[in-house]
Amino acid sequence: MKIDVISLFPKMFESPFAEGMIKRALDKKIIELECHDMRKWAWNSYGAVDDRPYGGGVGMLIRVDVIDQALKEIKKNKNSKVILTSAKGKKFTQQMAREWSKEDNLIFICGRYEGFDERVVDLVDEEVSIGEYVLTGGELPTMVMIDSVTRLLDGVLGKDESNKDESFSENSVLEYPQYTRPAEYLGKNVPEILLSGDPKKIKQWQEAKKELK
Ligand code: ADE
C-alpha cells in the first residue's frame, strides 16, 4: 500500500515510524510512506499556505488552491482514497481501518491552524476525527490511523496477533484478562485455573470472562 501524507511538519513522521511494527512494514515494503511538505504548493514565494478568512474572524485558513494543487500532483492516475483530518469529522473506527486496509493508496491531509477553507472538504473522500477532543494538528491523528491500518495488512503481525482483531466489533473489544509470571505478586494471585494445565477448563474460563470494553 502506498501512503502519502501532506503536512506542514513532515519530519514529525520520522521517529514514530522508525520503530516497531510500522518500521517492519516499511522494511518489508508492505507499505511505502511518502510525507510531503505542504509548503511545496505554497501560493506565494514566502511559503504561505493559509490566508485570512472572508467575513473576518480569528486565525488563518489553509487555502483550497494549495490542497487542490497538492492532490493533483500526488494523485496522478492512481485510485486513491483522500482523508482529511479534522476534529469535526466522522469518528474513526476499527471498521474503517479494515475497509481502508483494502485500498492501494491512502492520502492523508493534516489539518493545522484554525482550519481549512470549507471547499477543501469537496476535494476529499472522508473528513475524519480520532476522538472528541481538539489537537493542535492532524499529524498525530494521521499517525494513529496509519498505525491501525498497517497492522491489518498481510505480513505485518504474526498469526496469533492477527486473530485478535476478530474480537473487535464496531466500537468495542471483547477480551478476557491475561496474566504472566510471577504467579503471585504483592499478595495477588493468578487465577488457579490458569495454572491447572487443563486446556478445556481454561478455554471455558476465558470465554466466561470475556468482557465488552
Ligand atoms: N485535528 C484536531 N483535532 C483532531 C481530532 N480529534 N481528530 C482529527 N483531527 C484533528
PDB file of C-alpha atoms and ligand atoms in Angstrom:
ATOM      1  CA  MET A   1       0.000   0.000   0.000  1.00  0.00           C
ATOM      2  CA  LYS A   2       1.246   3.495  -0.864  1.00  0.00           C
ATOM      3  CA  ILE A   3       0.551   6.081   1.843  1.00  0.00           C
ATOM      4  CA  ASP A   4       1.008   9.790   1.124  1.00  0.00           C
ATOM      5  CA  VAL A   5       0.845  12.426   3.831  1.00  0.00           C
ATOM      6  CA  ILE A   6       0.519  16.159   3.203  1.00  0.00           C
ATOM      7  CA  SER A   7       1.687  18.075   6.264  1.00  0.00           C
ATOM      8  CA  LEU A   8       3.334  21.295   7.361  1.00  0.00           C
ATOM      9  CA  PHE A   9       5.540  19.172   9.625  1.00  0.00           C
ATOM     10  CA  PRO A  10       6.603  16.119   7.597  1.00  0.00           C
ATOM     11  CA  LYS A  11       9.568  15.474   9.930  1.00  0.00           C
ATOM     12  CA  MET A  12       7.132  14.613  12.741  1.00  0.00           C
ATOM     13  CA  PHE A  13       6.581  11.270  10.986  1.00  0.00           C
ATOM     14  CA  GLU A  14      10.225  10.176  11.047  1.00  0.00           C
ATOM     15  CA  SER A  15      10.776   8.862  14.543  1.00  0.00           C
ATOM     16  CA  PRO A  16       7.380   7.206  15.293  1.00  0.00           C
ATOM     17  CA  PHE A  17       7.697   5.117  12.155  1.00  0.00           C
ATOM     18  CA  ALA A  18      11.349   4.232  12.694  1.00  0.00           C
ATOM     19  CA  GLU A  19      10.439   1.641  15.354  1.00  0.00           C
ATOM     20  CA  GLY A  20       8.342  -1.449  15.866  1.00  0.00           C
ATOM     21  CA  MET A  21       5.645  -2.821  13.596  1.00  0.00           C
ATOM     22  CA  ILE A  22       5.491   0.142  11.231  1.00  0.00           C
ATOM     23  CA  LYS A  23       9.233   0.004  10.648  1.00  0.00           C
ATOM     24  CA  ARG A  24       8.839  -3.701   9.901  1.00  0.00           C
ATOM     25  CA  ALA A  25       6.045  -2.957   7.410  1.00  0.00           C
ATOM     26  CA  LEU A  26       8.229  -0.312   5.732  1.00  0.00           C
ATOM     27  CA  ASP A  27      11.286  -2.589   5.629  1.00  0.00           C
ATOM     28  CA  LYS A  28       9.231  -5.415   4.123  1.00  0.00           C
ATOM     29  CA  LYS A  29       7.746  -2.941   1.626  1.00  0.00           C
ATOM     30  CA  ILE A  30       4.227  -3.794   2.759  1.00  0.00           C
ATOM     31  CA  ILE A  31       3.706  -0.051   2.957  1.00  0.00           C
ATOM     32  CA  GLU A  32       5.524   2.765   1.216  1.00  0.00           C
ATOM     33  CA  LEU A  33       5.246   6.086   3.041  1.00  0.00           C
ATOM     34  CA  GLU A  34       5.841   9.480   1.462  1.00  0.00           C
ATOM     35  CA  CYS A  35       5.461  12.617   3.586  1.00  0.00           C
ATOM     36  CA  HIS A  36       5.069  15.776   1.519  1.00  0.00           C
ATOM     37  CA  ASP A  37       5.721  19.268   2.830  1.00  0.00           C
ATOM     38  CA  MET A  38       2.536  21.276   2.216  1.00  0.00           C
ATOM     39  CA  ARG A  39       4.676  24.366   1.584  1.00  0.00           C
ATOM     40  CA  LYS A  40       5.767  22.820  -1.706  1.00  0.00           C
ATOM     41  CA  TRP A  41       2.391  24.072  -3.020  1.00  0.00           C
ATOM     42  CA  ALA A  42       2.544  27.478  -1.295  1.00  0.00           C
ATOM     43  CA  TRP A  43       0.599  30.278  -3.009  1.00  0.00           C
ATOM     44  CA  ASN A  44       3.399  32.875  -2.602  1.00  0.00           C
ATOM     45  CA  SER A  45       7.177  32.935  -2.595  1.00  0.00           C
ATOM     46  CA  TYR A  46       7.255  33.135   1.231  1.00  0.00           C
ATOM     47  CA  GLY A  47       5.857  29.631   1.549  1.00  0.00           C
ATOM     48  CA  ALA A  48       2.385  30.649   2.752  1.00  0.00           C
ATOM     49  CA  VAL A  49      -0.353  28.024   2.528  1.00  0.00           C
ATOM     50  CA  ASP A  50      -3.003  29.894   4.544  1.00  0.00           C
ATOM     51  CA  ASP A  51      -4.925  33.154   4.332  1.00  0.00           C
ATOM     52  CA  ARG A  52      -7.350  35.364   6.288  1.00  0.00           C
ATOM     53  CA  PRO A  53     -10.984  34.254   6.472  1.00  0.00           C
ATOM     54  CA  TYR A  54     -13.566  36.192   4.463  1.00  0.00           C
ATOM     55  CA  GLY A  55     -16.000  37.958   6.780  1.00  0.00           C
ATOM     56  CA  GLY A  56     -13.358  38.289   9.492  1.00  0.00           C
ATOM     57  CA  GLY A  57     -12.654  36.113  12.495  1.00  0.00           C
ATOM     58  CA  VAL A  58      -9.565  34.913  14.288  1.00  0.00           C
ATOM     59  CA  GLY A  59      -6.884  32.785  12.713  1.00  0.00           C
ATOM     60  CA  MET A  60      -5.936  31.768   9.230  1.00  0.00           C
ATOM     61  CA  LEU A  61      -7.354  29.077   6.961  1.00  0.00           C
ATOM     62  CA  ILE A  62      -5.465  26.701   4.700  1.00  0.00           C
ATOM     63  CA  ARG A  63      -6.330  27.606   1.119  1.00  0.00           C
ATOM     64  CA  VAL A  64      -8.269  25.358  -1.228  1.00  0.00           C
ATOM     65  CA  ASP A  65      -5.965  26.046  -4.217  1.00  0.00           C
ATOM     66  CA  VAL A  66      -2.949  24.795  -2.208  1.00  0.00           C
ATOM     67  CA  ILE A  67      -4.630  21.488  -1.393  1.00  0.00           C
ATOM     68  CA  ASP A  68      -6.039  21.136  -4.929  1.00  0.00           C
ATOM     69  CA  GLN A  69      -2.563  21.546  -6.454  1.00  0.00           C
ATOM     70  CA  ALA A  70      -1.070  19.087  -3.948  1.00  0.00           C
ATOM     71  CA  LEU A  71      -3.703  16.442  -4.706  1.00  0.00           C
ATOM     72  CA  LYS A  72      -3.391  16.952  -8.486  1.00  0.00           C
ATOM     73  CA  GLU A  73       0.321  16.217  -8.239  1.00  0.00           C
ATOM     74  CA  ILE A  74       0.144  13.342  -5.759  1.00  0.00           C
ATOM     75  CA  LYS A  75      -2.940  11.527  -7.066  1.00  0.00           C
ATOM     76  CA  LYS A  76      -1.775  11.179 -10.665  1.00  0.00           C
ATOM     77  CA  ASN A  77      -3.841   8.346 -12.151  1.00  0.00           C
ATOM     78  CA  LYS A  78      -3.952   6.306  -9.011  1.00  0.00           C
ATOM     79  CA  ASN A  79      -7.103   5.047  -7.442  1.00  0.00           C
ATOM     80  CA  SER A  80      -6.611   6.947  -4.216  1.00  0.00           C
ATOM     81  CA  LYS A  81      -8.636   7.486  -1.065  1.00  0.00           C
ATOM     82  CA  VAL A  82      -8.188  11.015   0.289  1.00  0.00           C
ATOM     83  CA  ILE A  83      -8.655  11.600   4.022  1.00  0.00           C
ATOM     84  CA  LEU A  84      -8.772  14.981   5.733  1.00  0.00           C
ATOM     85  CA  THR A  85      -8.099  15.048   9.481  1.00  0.00           C
ATOM     86  CA  SER A  86     -10.483  17.292  11.352  1.00  0.00           C
ATOM     87  CA  ALA A  87     -11.889  17.470  14.879  1.00  0.00           C
ATOM     88  CA  LYS A  88     -15.378  17.829  13.367  1.00  0.00           C
ATOM     89  CA  GLY A  89     -15.034  14.791  11.088  1.00  0.00           C
ATOM     90  CA  LYS A  90     -16.642  11.364  11.247  1.00  0.00           C
ATOM     91  CA  LYS A  91     -15.255   9.284  14.141  1.00  0.00           C
ATOM     92  CA  PHE A  92     -12.524   6.807  13.107  1.00  0.00           C
ATOM     93  CA  THR A  93     -13.350   3.173  13.945  1.00  0.00           C
ATOM     94  CA  GLN A  94     -11.836  -0.291  13.625  1.00  0.00           C
ATOM     95  CA  GLN A  95     -14.349  -0.964  10.842  1.00  0.00           C
ATOM     96  CA  MET A  96     -12.976   1.993   8.847  1.00  0.00           C
ATOM     97  CA  ALA A  97      -9.424   0.736   9.402  1.00  0.00           C
ATOM     98  CA  ARG A  98     -10.496  -2.632   7.969  1.00  0.00           C
ATOM     99  CA  GLU A  99     -12.054  -1.023   4.893  1.00  0.00           C
ATOM    100  CA  TRP A 100      -9.074   1.252   4.260  1.00  0.00           C
ATOM    101  CA  SER A 101      -6.673  -1.684   4.579  1.00  0.00           C
ATOM    102  CA  LYS A 102      -8.049  -2.909   1.207  1.00  0.00           C
ATOM    103  CA  GLU A 103      -7.064   0.311  -0.624  1.00  0.00           C
ATOM    104  CA  ASP A 104      -3.978   0.702  -2.859  1.00  0.00           C
ATOM    105  CA  ASN A 105      -3.293   4.310  -1.926  1.00  0.00           C
ATOM    106  CA  LEU A 106      -4.304   6.433   1.064  1.00  0.00           C
ATOM    107  CA  ILE A 107      -3.624  10.179   1.046  1.00  0.00           C
ATOM    108  CA  PHE A 108      -3.860  11.974   4.406  1.00  0.00           C
ATOM    109  CA  ILE A 109      -4.133  15.762   4.588  1.00  0.00           C
ATOM    110  CA  CYS A 110      -3.096  17.009   8.031  1.00  0.00           C
ATOM    111  CA  GLY A 111      -5.057  19.968   9.306  1.00  0.00           C
ATOM    112  CA  ARG A 112      -3.315  22.866  11.091  1.00  0.00           C
ATOM    113  CA  TYR A 113      -4.052  26.308  12.423  1.00  0.00           C
ATOM    114  CA  GLU A 114      -7.719  27.241  12.745  1.00  0.00           C
ATOM    115  CA  GLY A 115      -8.806  25.026   9.881  1.00  0.00           C
ATOM    116  CA  PHE A 116      -9.396  24.847   6.163  1.00  0.00           C
ATOM    117  CA  ASP A 117     -11.376  26.715   3.569  1.00  0.00           C
ATOM    118  CA  GLU A 118     -14.619  24.708   3.572  1.00  0.00           C
ATOM    119  CA  ARG A 119     -14.190  23.900  -0.149  1.00  0.00           C
ATOM    120  CA  VAL A 120     -11.318  21.545   0.782  1.00  0.00           C
ATOM    121  CA  VAL A 121     -13.987  19.124   2.023  1.00  0.00           C
ATOM    122  CA  ASP A 122     -15.221  18.737  -1.592  1.00  0.00           C
ATOM    123  CA  LEU A 123     -11.759  17.531  -2.651  1.00  0.00           C
ATOM    124  CA  VAL A 124     -11.600  14.635  -0.183  1.00  0.00           C
ATOM    125  CA  ASP A 125     -13.362  11.304   0.282  1.00  0.00           C
ATOM    126  CA  GLU A 126     -13.589  11.454   4.080  1.00  0.00           C
ATOM    127  CA  GLU A 127     -13.233  14.031   6.830  1.00  0.00           C
ATOM    128  CA  VAL A 128     -12.173  12.047   9.900  1.00  0.00           C
ATOM    129  CA  SER A 129     -11.651  12.670  13.623  1.00  0.00           C
ATOM    130  CA  ILE A 130      -9.898  10.296  16.030  1.00  0.00           C
ATOM    131  CA  GLY A 131     -11.979  11.393  19.005  1.00  0.00           C
ATOM    132  CA  GLU A 132     -13.940  14.137  20.668  1.00  0.00           C
ATOM    133  CA  TYR A 133     -11.074  16.382  21.696  1.00  0.00           C
ATOM    134  CA  VAL A 134      -9.124  19.057  19.866  1.00  0.00           C
ATOM    135  CA  LEU A 135      -5.465  18.591  18.940  1.00  0.00           C
ATOM    136  CA  THR A 136      -3.078  21.185  17.539  1.00  0.00           C
ATOM    137  CA  GLY A 137      -2.980  19.476  14.173  1.00  0.00           C
ATOM    138  CA  GLY A 138      -3.690  16.397  12.100  1.00  0.00           C
ATOM    139  CA  GLU A 139      -0.244  14.794  12.329  1.00  0.00           C
ATOM    140  CA  LEU A 140      -0.901  12.672  15.420  1.00  0.00           C
ATOM    141  CA  PRO A 141      -4.355  11.567  14.161  1.00  0.00           C
ATOM    142  CA  THR A 142      -2.752  10.610  10.836  1.00  0.00           C
ATOM    143  CA  MET A 143      -0.120   8.518  12.645  1.00  0.00           C
ATOM    144  CA  VAL A 144      -2.820   6.794  14.688  1.00  0.00           C
ATOM    145  CA  MET A 145      -4.793   5.923  11.561  1.00  0.00           C
ATOM    146  CA  ILE A 146      -1.731   4.746   9.618  1.00  0.00           C
ATOM    147  CA  ASP A 147      -0.768   2.529  12.562  1.00  0.00           C
ATOM    148  CA  SER A 148      -4.193   0.908  12.842  1.00  0.00           C
ATOM    149  CA  VAL A 149      -4.480   0.304   9.078  1.00  0.00           C
ATOM    150  CA  THR A 150      -0.921  -1.013   8.712  1.00  0.00           C
ATOM    151  CA  ARG A 151      -1.259  -3.645  11.447  1.00  0.00           C
ATOM    152  CA  LEU A 152      -4.130  -5.171   9.445  1.00  0.00           C
ATOM    153  CA  LEU A 153      -2.050  -5.708   6.297  1.00  0.00           C
ATOM    154  CA  ASP A 154      -0.854  -9.212   5.488  1.00  0.00           C
ATOM    155  CA  GLY A 155       2.607  -9.954   6.855  1.00  0.00           C
ATOM    156  CA  VAL A 156       2.748  -7.179   9.475  1.00  0.00           C
ATOM    157  CA  LEU A 157       1.541  -9.113  12.518  1.00  0.00           C
ATOM    158  CA  GLY A 158       2.101 -12.712  13.462  1.00  0.00           C
ATOM    159  CA  LYS A 159      -0.832 -15.088  13.034  1.00  0.00           C
ATOM    160  CA  ASP A 160      -1.851 -15.132  16.720  1.00  0.00           C
ATOM    161  CA  GLU A 161      -1.882 -11.349  16.962  1.00  0.00           C
ATOM    162  CA  SER A 162      -3.879 -11.084  13.716  1.00  0.00           C
ATOM    163  CA  ASN A 163      -6.630 -13.273  15.085  1.00  0.00           C
ATOM    164  CA  LYS A 164      -7.118 -10.820  17.931  1.00  0.00           C
ATOM    165  CA  ASP A 165      -8.769  -8.422  15.510  1.00  0.00           C
ATOM    166  CA  GLU A 166     -11.688 -10.857  15.179  1.00  0.00           C
ATOM    167  CA  SER A 167     -12.900  -9.873  18.643  1.00  0.00           C
ATOM    168  CA  PHE A 168     -13.470  -6.231  17.658  1.00  0.00           C
ATOM    169  CA  SER A 169     -16.932  -5.061  16.889  1.00  0.00           C
ATOM    170  CA  GLU A 170     -17.608  -1.552  15.592  1.00  0.00           C
ATOM    171  CA  ASN A 171     -16.868   0.324  18.801  1.00  0.00           C
ATOM    172  CA  SER A 172     -15.830  -2.195  21.391  1.00  0.00           C
ATOM    173  CA  VAL A 173     -13.496  -5.067  22.107  1.00  0.00           C
ATOM    174  CA  LEU A 174     -14.172  -8.476  23.591  1.00  0.00           C
ATOM    175  CA  GLU A 175     -11.294  -9.588  25.804  1.00  0.00           C
ATOM    176  CA  TYR A 176     -10.555 -11.851  28.749  1.00  0.00           C
ATOM    177  CA  PRO A 177      -7.963 -10.947  31.410  1.00  0.00           C
ATOM    178  CA  GLN A 178      -4.468 -12.385  30.918  1.00  0.00           C
ATOM    179  CA  TYR A 179      -1.557 -12.995  33.302  1.00  0.00           C
ATOM    180  CA  THR A 180       2.120 -13.880  33.153  1.00  0.00           C
ATOM    181  CA  ARG A 181       4.818 -14.632  35.762  1.00  0.00           C
ATOM    182  CA  PRO A 182       5.138 -14.174  38.701  1.00  0.00           C
ATOM    183  CA  ALA A 183       2.128 -16.283  39.754  1.00  0.00           C
ATOM    184  CA  GLU A 184       1.884 -14.306  42.995  1.00  0.00           C
ATOM    185  CA  TYR A 185       2.757 -10.628  43.344  1.00  0.00           C
ATOM    186  CA  LEU A 186       2.191  -8.458  46.434  1.00  0.00           C
ATOM    187  CA  GLY A 187      -0.413 -10.907  47.668  1.00  0.00           C
ATOM    188  CA  LYS A 188      -2.357 -11.024  44.383  1.00  0.00           C
ATOM    189  CA  ASN A 189      -2.556 -14.447  42.752  1.00  0.00           C
ATOM    190  CA  VAL A 190      -3.097 -15.530  39.174  1.00  0.00           C
ATOM    191  CA  PRO A 191      -6.452 -17.412  38.992  1.00  0.00           C
ATOM    192  CA  GLU A 192      -5.831 -21.041  39.969  1.00  0.00           C
ATOM    193  CA  ILE A 193      -7.491 -22.436  36.843  1.00  0.00           C
ATOM    194  CA  LEU A 194      -4.877 -20.860  34.543  1.00  0.00           C
ATOM    195  CA  LEU A 195      -2.183 -22.848  36.374  1.00  0.00           C
ATOM    196  CA  SER A 196      -4.183 -26.088  36.158  1.00  0.00           C
ATOM    197  CA  GLY A 197      -2.850 -27.153  32.753  1.00  0.00           C
ATOM    198  CA  ASP A 198      -6.360 -28.214  31.691  1.00  0.00           C
ATOM    199  CA  PRO A 199      -6.911 -26.590  28.265  1.00  0.00           C
ATOM    200  CA  LYS A 200     -10.671 -27.281  28.199  1.00  0.00           C
ATOM    201  CA  LYS A 201     -11.269 -25.686  31.597  1.00  0.00           C
ATOM    202  CA  ILE A 202      -9.003 -22.767  30.735  1.00  0.00           C
ATOM    203  CA  LYS A 203     -10.917 -22.126  27.500  1.00  0.00           C
ATOM    204  CA  GLN A 204     -14.239 -22.214  29.384  1.00  0.00           C
ATOM    205  CA  TRP A 205     -12.902 -19.768  31.959  1.00  0.00           C
ATOM    206  CA  GLN A 206     -11.616 -17.397  29.252  1.00  0.00           C
ATOM    207  CA  GLU A 207     -14.954 -17.468  27.433  1.00  0.00           C
ATOM    208  CA  ALA A 208     -16.819 -16.749  30.668  1.00  0.00           C
ATOM    209  CA  LYS A 209     -14.512 -13.831  31.484  1.00  0.00           C
ATOM    210  CA  LYS A 210     -14.742 -12.144  28.071  1.00  0.00           C
ATOM    211  CA  GLU A 211     -15.869  -8.577  28.550  1.00  0.00           C
ATOM    212  CA  LEU A 212     -17.043  -5.811  26.311  1.00  0.00           C
ATOM    213  CA  LYS A 213     -14.668  -2.873  26.766  1.00  0.00           C
TER     214      LYS A 213
HETATM  215  N1  ADE B   1      -7.403  17.891  14.387  1.00  0.00           N
HETATM  216  C1  ADE B   1      -7.569  18.459  15.592  1.00  0.00           C
HETATM  217  N2  ADE B   1      -8.177  17.622  16.446  1.00  0.00           N
HETATM  218  C2  ADE B   1      -8.414  16.464  15.754  1.00  0.00           C
HETATM  219  C3  ADE B   1      -9.013  15.218  16.086  1.00  0.00           C
HETATM  220  N3  ADE B   1      -9.517  14.969  17.293  1.00  0.00           N
HETATM  221  N4  ADE B   1      -9.072  14.274  15.129  1.00  0.00           N
HETATM  222  C4  ADE B   1      -8.586  14.522  13.896  1.00  0.00           C
HETATM  223  N5  ADE B   1      -8.025  15.672  13.526  1.00  0.00           N
HETATM  224  C5  ADE B   1      -7.920  16.642  14.444  1.00  0.00           C
END
